[in-house]
JSON list of C-alpha atoms in Angstrom, two decimals:
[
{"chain": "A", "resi": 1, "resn": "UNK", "atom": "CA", "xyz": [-68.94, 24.85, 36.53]},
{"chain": "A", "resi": 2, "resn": "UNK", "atom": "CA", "xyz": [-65.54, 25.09, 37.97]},
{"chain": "A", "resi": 3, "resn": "UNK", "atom": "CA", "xyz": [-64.58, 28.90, 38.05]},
{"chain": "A", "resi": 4, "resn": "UNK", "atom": "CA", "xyz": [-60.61, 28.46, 36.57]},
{"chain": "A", "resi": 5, "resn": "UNK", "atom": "CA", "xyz": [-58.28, 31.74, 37.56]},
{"chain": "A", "resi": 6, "resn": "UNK", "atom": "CA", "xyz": [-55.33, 32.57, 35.09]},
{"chain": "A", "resi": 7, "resn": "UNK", "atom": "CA", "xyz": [-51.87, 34.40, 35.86]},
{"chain": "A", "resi": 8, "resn": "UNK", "atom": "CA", "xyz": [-50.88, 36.59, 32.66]},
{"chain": "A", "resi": 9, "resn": "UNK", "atom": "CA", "xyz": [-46.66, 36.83, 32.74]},
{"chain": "A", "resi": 10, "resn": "UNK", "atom": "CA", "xyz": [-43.56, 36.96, 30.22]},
{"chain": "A", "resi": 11, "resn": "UNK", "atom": "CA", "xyz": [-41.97, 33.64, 29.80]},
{"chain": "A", "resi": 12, "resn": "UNK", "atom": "CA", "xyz": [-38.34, 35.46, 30.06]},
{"chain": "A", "resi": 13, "resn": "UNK", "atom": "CA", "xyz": [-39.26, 35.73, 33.91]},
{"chain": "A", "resi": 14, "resn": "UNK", "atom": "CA", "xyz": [-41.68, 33.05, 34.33]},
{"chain": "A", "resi": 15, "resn": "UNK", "atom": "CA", "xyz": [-45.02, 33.43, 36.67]},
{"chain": "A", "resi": 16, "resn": "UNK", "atom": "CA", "xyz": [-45.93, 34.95, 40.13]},
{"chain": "A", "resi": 17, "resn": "UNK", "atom": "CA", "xyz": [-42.30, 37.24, 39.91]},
{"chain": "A", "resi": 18, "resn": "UNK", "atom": "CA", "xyz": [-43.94, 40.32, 41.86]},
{"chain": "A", "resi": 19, "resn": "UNK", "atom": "CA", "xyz": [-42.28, 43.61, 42.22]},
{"chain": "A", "resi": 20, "resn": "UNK", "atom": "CA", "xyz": [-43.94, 43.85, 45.50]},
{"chain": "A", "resi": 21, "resn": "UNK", "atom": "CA", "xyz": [-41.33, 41.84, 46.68]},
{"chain": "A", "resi": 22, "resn": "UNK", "atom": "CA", "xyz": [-38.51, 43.52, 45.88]},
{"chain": "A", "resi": 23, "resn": "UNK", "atom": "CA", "xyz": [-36.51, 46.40, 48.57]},
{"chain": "A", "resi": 24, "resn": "UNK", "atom": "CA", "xyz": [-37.86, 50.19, 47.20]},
{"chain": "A", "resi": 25, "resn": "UNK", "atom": "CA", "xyz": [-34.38, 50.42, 44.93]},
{"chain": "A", "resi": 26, "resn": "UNK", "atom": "CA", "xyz": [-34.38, 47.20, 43.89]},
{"chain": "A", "resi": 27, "resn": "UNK", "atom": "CA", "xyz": [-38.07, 47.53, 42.32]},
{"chain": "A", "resi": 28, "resn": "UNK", "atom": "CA", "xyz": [-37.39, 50.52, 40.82]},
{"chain": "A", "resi": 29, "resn": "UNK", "atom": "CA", "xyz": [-34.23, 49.38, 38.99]},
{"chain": "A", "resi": 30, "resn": "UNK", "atom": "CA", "xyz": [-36.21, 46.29, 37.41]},
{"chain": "A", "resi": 31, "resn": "UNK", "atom": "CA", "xyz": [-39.17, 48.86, 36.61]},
{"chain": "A", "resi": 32, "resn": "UNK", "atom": "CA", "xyz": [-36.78, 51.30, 35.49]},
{"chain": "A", "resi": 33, "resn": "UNK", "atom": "CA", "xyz": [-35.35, 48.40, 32.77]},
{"chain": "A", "resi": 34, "resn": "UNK", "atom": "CA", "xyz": [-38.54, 47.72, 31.56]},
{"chain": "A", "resi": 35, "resn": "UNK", "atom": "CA", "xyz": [-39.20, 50.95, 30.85]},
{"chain": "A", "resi": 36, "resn": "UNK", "atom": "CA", "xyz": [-36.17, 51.55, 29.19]},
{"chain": "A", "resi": 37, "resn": "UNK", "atom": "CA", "xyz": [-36.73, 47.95, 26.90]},
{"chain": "A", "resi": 38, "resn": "UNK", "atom": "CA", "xyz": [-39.80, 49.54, 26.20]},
{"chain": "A", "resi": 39, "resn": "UNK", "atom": "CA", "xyz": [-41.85, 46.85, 25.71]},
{"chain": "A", "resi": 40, "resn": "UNK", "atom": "CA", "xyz": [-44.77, 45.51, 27.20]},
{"chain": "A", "resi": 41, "resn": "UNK", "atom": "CA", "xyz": [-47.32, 47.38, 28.69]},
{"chain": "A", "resi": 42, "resn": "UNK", "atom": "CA", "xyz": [-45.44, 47.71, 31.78]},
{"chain": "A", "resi": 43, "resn": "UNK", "atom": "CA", "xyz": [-43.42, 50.10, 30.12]},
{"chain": "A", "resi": 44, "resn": "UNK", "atom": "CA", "xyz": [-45.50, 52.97, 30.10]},
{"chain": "A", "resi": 45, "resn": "UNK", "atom": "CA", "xyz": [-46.40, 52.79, 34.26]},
{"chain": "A", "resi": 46, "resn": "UNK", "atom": "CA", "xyz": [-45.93, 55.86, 35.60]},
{"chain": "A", "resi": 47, "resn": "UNK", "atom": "CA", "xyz": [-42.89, 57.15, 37.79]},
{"chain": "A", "resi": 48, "resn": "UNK", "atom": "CA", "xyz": [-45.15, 57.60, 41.32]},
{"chain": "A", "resi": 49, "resn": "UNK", "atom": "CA", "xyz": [-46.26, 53.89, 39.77]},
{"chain": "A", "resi": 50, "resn": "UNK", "atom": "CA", "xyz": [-45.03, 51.56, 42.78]},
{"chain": "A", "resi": 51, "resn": "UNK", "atom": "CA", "xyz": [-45.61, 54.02, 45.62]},
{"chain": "A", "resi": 52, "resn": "UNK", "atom": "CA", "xyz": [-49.08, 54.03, 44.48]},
{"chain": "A", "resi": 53, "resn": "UNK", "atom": "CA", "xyz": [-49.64, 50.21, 44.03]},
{"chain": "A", "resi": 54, "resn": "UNK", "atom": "CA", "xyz": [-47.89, 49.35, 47.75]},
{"chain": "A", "resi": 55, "resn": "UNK", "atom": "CA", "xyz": [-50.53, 51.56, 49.55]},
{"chain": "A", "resi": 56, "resn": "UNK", "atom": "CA", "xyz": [-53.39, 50.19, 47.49]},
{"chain": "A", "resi": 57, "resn": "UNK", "atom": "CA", "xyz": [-52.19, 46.85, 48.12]},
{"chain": "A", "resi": 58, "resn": "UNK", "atom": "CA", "xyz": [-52.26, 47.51, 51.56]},
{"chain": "A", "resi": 59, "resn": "UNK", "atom": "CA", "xyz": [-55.40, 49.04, 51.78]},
{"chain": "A", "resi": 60, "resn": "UNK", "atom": "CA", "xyz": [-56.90, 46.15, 49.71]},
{"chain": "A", "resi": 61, "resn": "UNK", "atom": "CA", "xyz": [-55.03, 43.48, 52.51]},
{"chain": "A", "resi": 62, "resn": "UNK", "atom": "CA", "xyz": [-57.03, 45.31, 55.08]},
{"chain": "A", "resi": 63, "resn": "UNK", "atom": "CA", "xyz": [-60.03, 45.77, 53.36]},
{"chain": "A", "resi": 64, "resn": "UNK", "atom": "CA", "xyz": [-59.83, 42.01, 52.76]},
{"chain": "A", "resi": 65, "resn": "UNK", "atom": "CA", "xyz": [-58.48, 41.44, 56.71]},
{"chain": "A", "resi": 66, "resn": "UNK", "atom": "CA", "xyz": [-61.98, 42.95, 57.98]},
{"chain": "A", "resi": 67, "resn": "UNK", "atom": "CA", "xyz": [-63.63, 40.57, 55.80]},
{"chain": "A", "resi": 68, "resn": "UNK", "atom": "CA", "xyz": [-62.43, 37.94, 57.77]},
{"chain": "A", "resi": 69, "resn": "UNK", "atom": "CA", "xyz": [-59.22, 37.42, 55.11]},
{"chain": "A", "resi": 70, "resn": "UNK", "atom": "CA", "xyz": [-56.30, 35.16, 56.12]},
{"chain": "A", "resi": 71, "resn": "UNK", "atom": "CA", "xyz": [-53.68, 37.05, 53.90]},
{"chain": "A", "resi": 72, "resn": "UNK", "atom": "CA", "xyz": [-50.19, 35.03, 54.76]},
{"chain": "A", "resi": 73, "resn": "UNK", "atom": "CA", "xyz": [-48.29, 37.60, 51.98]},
{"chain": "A", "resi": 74, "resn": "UNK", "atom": "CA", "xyz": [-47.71, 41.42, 52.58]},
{"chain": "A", "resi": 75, "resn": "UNK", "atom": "CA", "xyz": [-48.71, 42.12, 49.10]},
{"chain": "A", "resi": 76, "resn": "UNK", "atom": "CA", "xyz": [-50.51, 39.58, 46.89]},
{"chain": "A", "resi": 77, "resn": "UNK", "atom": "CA", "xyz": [-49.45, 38.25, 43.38]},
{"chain": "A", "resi": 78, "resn": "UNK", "atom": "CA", "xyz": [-52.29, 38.60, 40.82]},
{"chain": "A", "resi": 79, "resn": "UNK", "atom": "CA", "xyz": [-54.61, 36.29, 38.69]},
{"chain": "A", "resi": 80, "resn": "UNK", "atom": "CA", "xyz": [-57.73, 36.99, 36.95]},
{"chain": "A", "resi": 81, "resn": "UNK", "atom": "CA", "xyz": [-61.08, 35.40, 37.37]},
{"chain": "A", "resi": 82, "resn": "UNK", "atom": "CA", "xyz": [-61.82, 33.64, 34.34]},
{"chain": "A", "resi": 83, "resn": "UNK", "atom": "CA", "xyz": [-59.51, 34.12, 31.45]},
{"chain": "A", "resi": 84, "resn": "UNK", "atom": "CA", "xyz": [-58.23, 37.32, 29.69]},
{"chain": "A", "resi": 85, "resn": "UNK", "atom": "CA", "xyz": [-56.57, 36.86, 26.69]},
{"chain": "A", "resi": 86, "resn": "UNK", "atom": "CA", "xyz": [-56.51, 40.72, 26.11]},
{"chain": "A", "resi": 87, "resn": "UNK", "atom": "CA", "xyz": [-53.35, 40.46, 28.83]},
{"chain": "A", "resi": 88, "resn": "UNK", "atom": "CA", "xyz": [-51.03, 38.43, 26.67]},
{"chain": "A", "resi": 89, "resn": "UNK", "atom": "CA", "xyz": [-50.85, 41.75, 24.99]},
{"chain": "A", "resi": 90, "resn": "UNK", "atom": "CA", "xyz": [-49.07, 43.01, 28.37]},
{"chain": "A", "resi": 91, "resn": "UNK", "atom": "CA", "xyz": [-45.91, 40.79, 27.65]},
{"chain": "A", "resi": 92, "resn": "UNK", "atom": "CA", "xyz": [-43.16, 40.36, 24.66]},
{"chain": "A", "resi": 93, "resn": "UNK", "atom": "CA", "xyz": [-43.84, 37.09, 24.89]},
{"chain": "A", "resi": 94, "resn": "UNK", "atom": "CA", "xyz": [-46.81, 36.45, 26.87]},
{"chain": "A", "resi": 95, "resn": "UNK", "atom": "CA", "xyz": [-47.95, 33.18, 28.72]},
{"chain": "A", "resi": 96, "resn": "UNK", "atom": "CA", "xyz": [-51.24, 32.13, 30.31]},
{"chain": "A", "resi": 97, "resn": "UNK", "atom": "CA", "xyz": [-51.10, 29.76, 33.58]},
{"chain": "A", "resi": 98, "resn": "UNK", "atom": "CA", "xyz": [-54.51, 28.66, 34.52]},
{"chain": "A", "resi": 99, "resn": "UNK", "atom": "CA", "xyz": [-55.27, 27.06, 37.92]},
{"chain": "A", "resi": 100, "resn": "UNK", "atom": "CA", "xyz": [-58.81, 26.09, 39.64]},
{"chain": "A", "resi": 101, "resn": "UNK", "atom": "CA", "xyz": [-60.31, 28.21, 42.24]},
{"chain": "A", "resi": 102, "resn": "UNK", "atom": "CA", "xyz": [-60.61, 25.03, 44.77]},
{"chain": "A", "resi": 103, "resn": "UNK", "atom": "CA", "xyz": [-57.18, 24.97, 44.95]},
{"chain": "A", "resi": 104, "resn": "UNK", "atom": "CA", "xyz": [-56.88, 28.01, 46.76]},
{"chain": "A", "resi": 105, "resn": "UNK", "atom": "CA", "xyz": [-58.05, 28.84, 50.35]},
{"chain": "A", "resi": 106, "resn": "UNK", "atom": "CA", "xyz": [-61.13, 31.27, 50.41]},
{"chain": "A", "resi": 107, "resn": "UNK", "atom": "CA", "xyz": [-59.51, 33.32, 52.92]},
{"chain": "A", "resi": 108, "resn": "UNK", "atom": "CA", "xyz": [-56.70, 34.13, 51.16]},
{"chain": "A", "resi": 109, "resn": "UNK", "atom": "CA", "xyz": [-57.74, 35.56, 47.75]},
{"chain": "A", "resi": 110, "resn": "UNK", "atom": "CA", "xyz": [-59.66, 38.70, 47.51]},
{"chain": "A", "resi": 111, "resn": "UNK", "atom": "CA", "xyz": [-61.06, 39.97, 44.78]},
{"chain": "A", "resi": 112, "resn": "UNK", "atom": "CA", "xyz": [-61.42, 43.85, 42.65]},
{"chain": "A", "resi": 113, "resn": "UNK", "atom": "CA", "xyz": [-64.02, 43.93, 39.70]},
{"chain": "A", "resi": 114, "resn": "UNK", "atom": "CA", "xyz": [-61.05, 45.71, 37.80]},
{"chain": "A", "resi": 115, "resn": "UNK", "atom": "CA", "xyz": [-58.16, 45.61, 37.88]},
{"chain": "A", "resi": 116, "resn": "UNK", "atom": "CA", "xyz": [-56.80, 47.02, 41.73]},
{"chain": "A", "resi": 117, "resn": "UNK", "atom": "CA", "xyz": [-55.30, 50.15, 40.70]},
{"chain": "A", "resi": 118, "resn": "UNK", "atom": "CA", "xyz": [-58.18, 51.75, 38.44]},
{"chain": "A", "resi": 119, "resn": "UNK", "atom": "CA", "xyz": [-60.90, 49.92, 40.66]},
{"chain": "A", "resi": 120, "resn": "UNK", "atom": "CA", "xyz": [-59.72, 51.95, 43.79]},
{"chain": "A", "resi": 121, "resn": "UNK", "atom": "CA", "xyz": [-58.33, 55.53, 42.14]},
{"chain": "A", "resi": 122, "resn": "UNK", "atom": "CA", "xyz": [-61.20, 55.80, 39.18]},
{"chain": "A", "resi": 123, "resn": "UNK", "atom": "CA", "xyz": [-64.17, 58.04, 40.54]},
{"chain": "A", "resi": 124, "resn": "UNK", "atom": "CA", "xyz": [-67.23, 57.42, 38.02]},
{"chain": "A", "resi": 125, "resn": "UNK", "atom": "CA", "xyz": [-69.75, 56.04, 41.02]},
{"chain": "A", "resi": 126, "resn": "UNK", "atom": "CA", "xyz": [-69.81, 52.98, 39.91]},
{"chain": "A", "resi": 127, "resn": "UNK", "atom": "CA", "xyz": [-71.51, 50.42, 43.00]},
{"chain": "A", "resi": 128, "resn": "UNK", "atom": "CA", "xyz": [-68.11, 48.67, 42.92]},
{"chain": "A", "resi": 129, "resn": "UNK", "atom": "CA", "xyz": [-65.33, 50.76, 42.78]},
{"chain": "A", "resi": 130, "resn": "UNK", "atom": "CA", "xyz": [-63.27, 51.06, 45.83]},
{"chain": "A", "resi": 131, "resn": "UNK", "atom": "CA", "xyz": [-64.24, 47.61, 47.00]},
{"chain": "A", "resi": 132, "resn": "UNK", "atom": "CA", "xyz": [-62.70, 44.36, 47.88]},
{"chain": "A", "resi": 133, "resn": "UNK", "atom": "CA", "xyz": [-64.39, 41.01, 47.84]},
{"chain": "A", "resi": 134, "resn": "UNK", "atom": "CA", "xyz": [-64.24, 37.63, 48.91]},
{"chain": "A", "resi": 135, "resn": "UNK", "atom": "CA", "xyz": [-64.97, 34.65, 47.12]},
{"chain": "A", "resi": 136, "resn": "UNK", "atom": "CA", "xyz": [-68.49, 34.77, 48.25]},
{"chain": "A", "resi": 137, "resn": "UNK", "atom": "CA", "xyz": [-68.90, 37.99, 47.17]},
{"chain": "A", "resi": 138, "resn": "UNK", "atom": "CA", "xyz": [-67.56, 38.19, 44.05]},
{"chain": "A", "resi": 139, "resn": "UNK", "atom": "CA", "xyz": [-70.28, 35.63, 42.87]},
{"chain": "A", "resi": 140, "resn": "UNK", "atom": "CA", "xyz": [-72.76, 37.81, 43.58]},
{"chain": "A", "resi": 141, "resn": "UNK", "atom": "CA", "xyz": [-70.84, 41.13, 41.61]},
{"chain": "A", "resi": 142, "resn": "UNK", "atom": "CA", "xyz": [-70.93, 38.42, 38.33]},
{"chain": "A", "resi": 143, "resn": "UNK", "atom": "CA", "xyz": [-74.44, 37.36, 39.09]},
{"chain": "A", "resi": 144, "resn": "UNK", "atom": "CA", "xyz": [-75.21, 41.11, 38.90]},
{"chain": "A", "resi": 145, "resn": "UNK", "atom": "CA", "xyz": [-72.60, 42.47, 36.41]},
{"chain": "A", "resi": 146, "resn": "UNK", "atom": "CA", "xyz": [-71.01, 39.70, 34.37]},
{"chain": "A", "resi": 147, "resn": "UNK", "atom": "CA", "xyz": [-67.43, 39.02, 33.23]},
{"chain": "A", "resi": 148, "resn": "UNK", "atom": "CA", "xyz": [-65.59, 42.44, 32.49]},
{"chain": "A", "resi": 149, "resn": "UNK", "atom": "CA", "xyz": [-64.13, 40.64, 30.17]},
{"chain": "A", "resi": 150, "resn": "UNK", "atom": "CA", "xyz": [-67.13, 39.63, 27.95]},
{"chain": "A", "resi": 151, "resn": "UNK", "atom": "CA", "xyz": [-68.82, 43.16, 28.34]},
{"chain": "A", "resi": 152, "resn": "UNK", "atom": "CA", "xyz": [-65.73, 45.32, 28.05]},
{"chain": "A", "resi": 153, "resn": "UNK", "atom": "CA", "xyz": [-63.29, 43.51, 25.72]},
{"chain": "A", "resi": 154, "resn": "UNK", "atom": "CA", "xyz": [-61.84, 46.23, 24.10]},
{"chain": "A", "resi": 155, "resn": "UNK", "atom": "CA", "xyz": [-61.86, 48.40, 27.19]},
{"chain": "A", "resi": 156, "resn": "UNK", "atom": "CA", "xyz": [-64.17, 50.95, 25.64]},
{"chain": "A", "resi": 157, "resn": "UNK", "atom": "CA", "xyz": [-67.19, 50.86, 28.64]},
{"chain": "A", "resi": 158, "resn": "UNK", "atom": "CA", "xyz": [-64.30, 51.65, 31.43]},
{"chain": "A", "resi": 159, "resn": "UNK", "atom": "CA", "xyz": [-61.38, 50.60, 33.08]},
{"chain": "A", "resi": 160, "resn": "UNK", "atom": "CA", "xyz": [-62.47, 47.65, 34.02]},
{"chain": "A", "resi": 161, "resn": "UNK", "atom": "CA", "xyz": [-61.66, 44.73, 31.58]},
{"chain": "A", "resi": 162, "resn": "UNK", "atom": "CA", "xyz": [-61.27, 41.38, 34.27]},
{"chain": "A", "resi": 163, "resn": "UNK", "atom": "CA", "xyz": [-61.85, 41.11, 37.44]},
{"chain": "A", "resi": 164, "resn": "UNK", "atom": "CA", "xyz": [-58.82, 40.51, 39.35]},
{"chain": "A", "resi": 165, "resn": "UNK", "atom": "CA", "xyz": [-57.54, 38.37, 42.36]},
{"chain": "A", "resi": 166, "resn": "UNK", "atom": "CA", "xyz": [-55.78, 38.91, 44.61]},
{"chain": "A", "resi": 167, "resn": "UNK", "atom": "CA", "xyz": [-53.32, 36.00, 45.97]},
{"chain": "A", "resi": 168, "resn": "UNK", "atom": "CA", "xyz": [-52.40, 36.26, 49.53]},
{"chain": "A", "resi": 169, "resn": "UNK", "atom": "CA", "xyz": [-50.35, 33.01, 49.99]},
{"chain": "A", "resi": 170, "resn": "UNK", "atom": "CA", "xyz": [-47.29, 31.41, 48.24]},
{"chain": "A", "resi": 171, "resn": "UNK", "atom": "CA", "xyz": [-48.21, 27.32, 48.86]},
{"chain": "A", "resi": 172, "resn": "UNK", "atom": "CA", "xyz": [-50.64, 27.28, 45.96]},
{"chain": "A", "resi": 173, "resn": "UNK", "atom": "CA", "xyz": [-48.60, 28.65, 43.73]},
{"chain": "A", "resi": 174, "resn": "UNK", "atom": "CA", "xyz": [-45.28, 26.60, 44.26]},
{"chain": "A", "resi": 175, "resn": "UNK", "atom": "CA", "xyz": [-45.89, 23.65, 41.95]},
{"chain": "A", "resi": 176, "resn": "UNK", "atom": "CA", "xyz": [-47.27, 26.30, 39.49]},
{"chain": "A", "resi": 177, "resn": "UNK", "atom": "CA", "xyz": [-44.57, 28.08, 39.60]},
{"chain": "A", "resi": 178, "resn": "UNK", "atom": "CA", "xyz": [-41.40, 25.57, 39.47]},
{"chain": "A", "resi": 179, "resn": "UNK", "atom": "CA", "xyz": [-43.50, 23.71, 36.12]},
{"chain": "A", "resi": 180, "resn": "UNK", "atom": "CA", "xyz": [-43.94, 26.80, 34.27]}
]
């Protein structure tokens, strides 16, 4: 079975638009206006929110870097592995992009069983918190664990509700991204 990987966005933006990207200022100004829309469940991140997410991100790129990761991106966009519907719920008007796991380069996706921010900050002892994977990996944590998804739809068993992946590289995601 092919292992698909979905992106979860709002179709007023369109897919793989990362705040990661954007100067300090210019990141908090967008954030700021979606908190201020209030919708979405970006509107309810905290203010520390971004500071937060750029040092895990870079923590997970060098987690994933002594794994023998490629990353070609400072800070990744994000997909799931396998779907998550429960994300639409993230959006006003929420779209699902699905695109096969061959078409990406091993060494530049990681992986979280979570989602990155709980995964690295929640502190319950879990095997697999604090971790990053590679493809390889990741295989094994289902094998052992399952889908998130399946066992923790509604999010009652944890924090962890997909596992999530970590895209280190734009070329994949071109064609996906000027189509959507």
């Amino acid at each position: 079975m092919e292992m698909q990987l979905y992106h979860y966005y709002d179709a007023s933006t369109g897919p793989f638009c990362n705040l990661s990207d954007l100067e300090q200022n210019d990141a908090e100004i967008v954030l700021n206006e979606i908190r201020n829309e209030g919708k979405g469940f970006a509107s309810k991140r905290s203010p520390e929110y971004l500071a937060i997410r750029k040092e895990l991100e870079t923590t997970a790129r060098t987690m994933f870097e002594r794994k023998g990761g490629r990353p070609v991106r400072r800070y990744p966009h994000y997909m799931t592995f396998g779907a998550c519907p429960w994300l639409l719920s993230w959006y006003p008007n929420g779209k699902e992009l699905c695109i096969p796991a061959t078409e990406f380069d091993p060494s530049t996706i990681s992986f979280t069983y979570g989602d990155l921010l709980p995964t690295m900050r929640y502190q319950d002892g879990k095997p697999y918190r604090k971790q990053v994977y590679t493809i390889q990996e990741i295989y094994e944590l289902i094998r052992q664990y399952g889908l998130p998804q399946e066992w923790n739809r509604d999010g009652t068993l944890g924090p962890e509700r997909y596992i999530e992946v970590q895209v280190w590289d734009d070329v994949p995601l071109r064609t996906y991204k000027e189509h959507a």
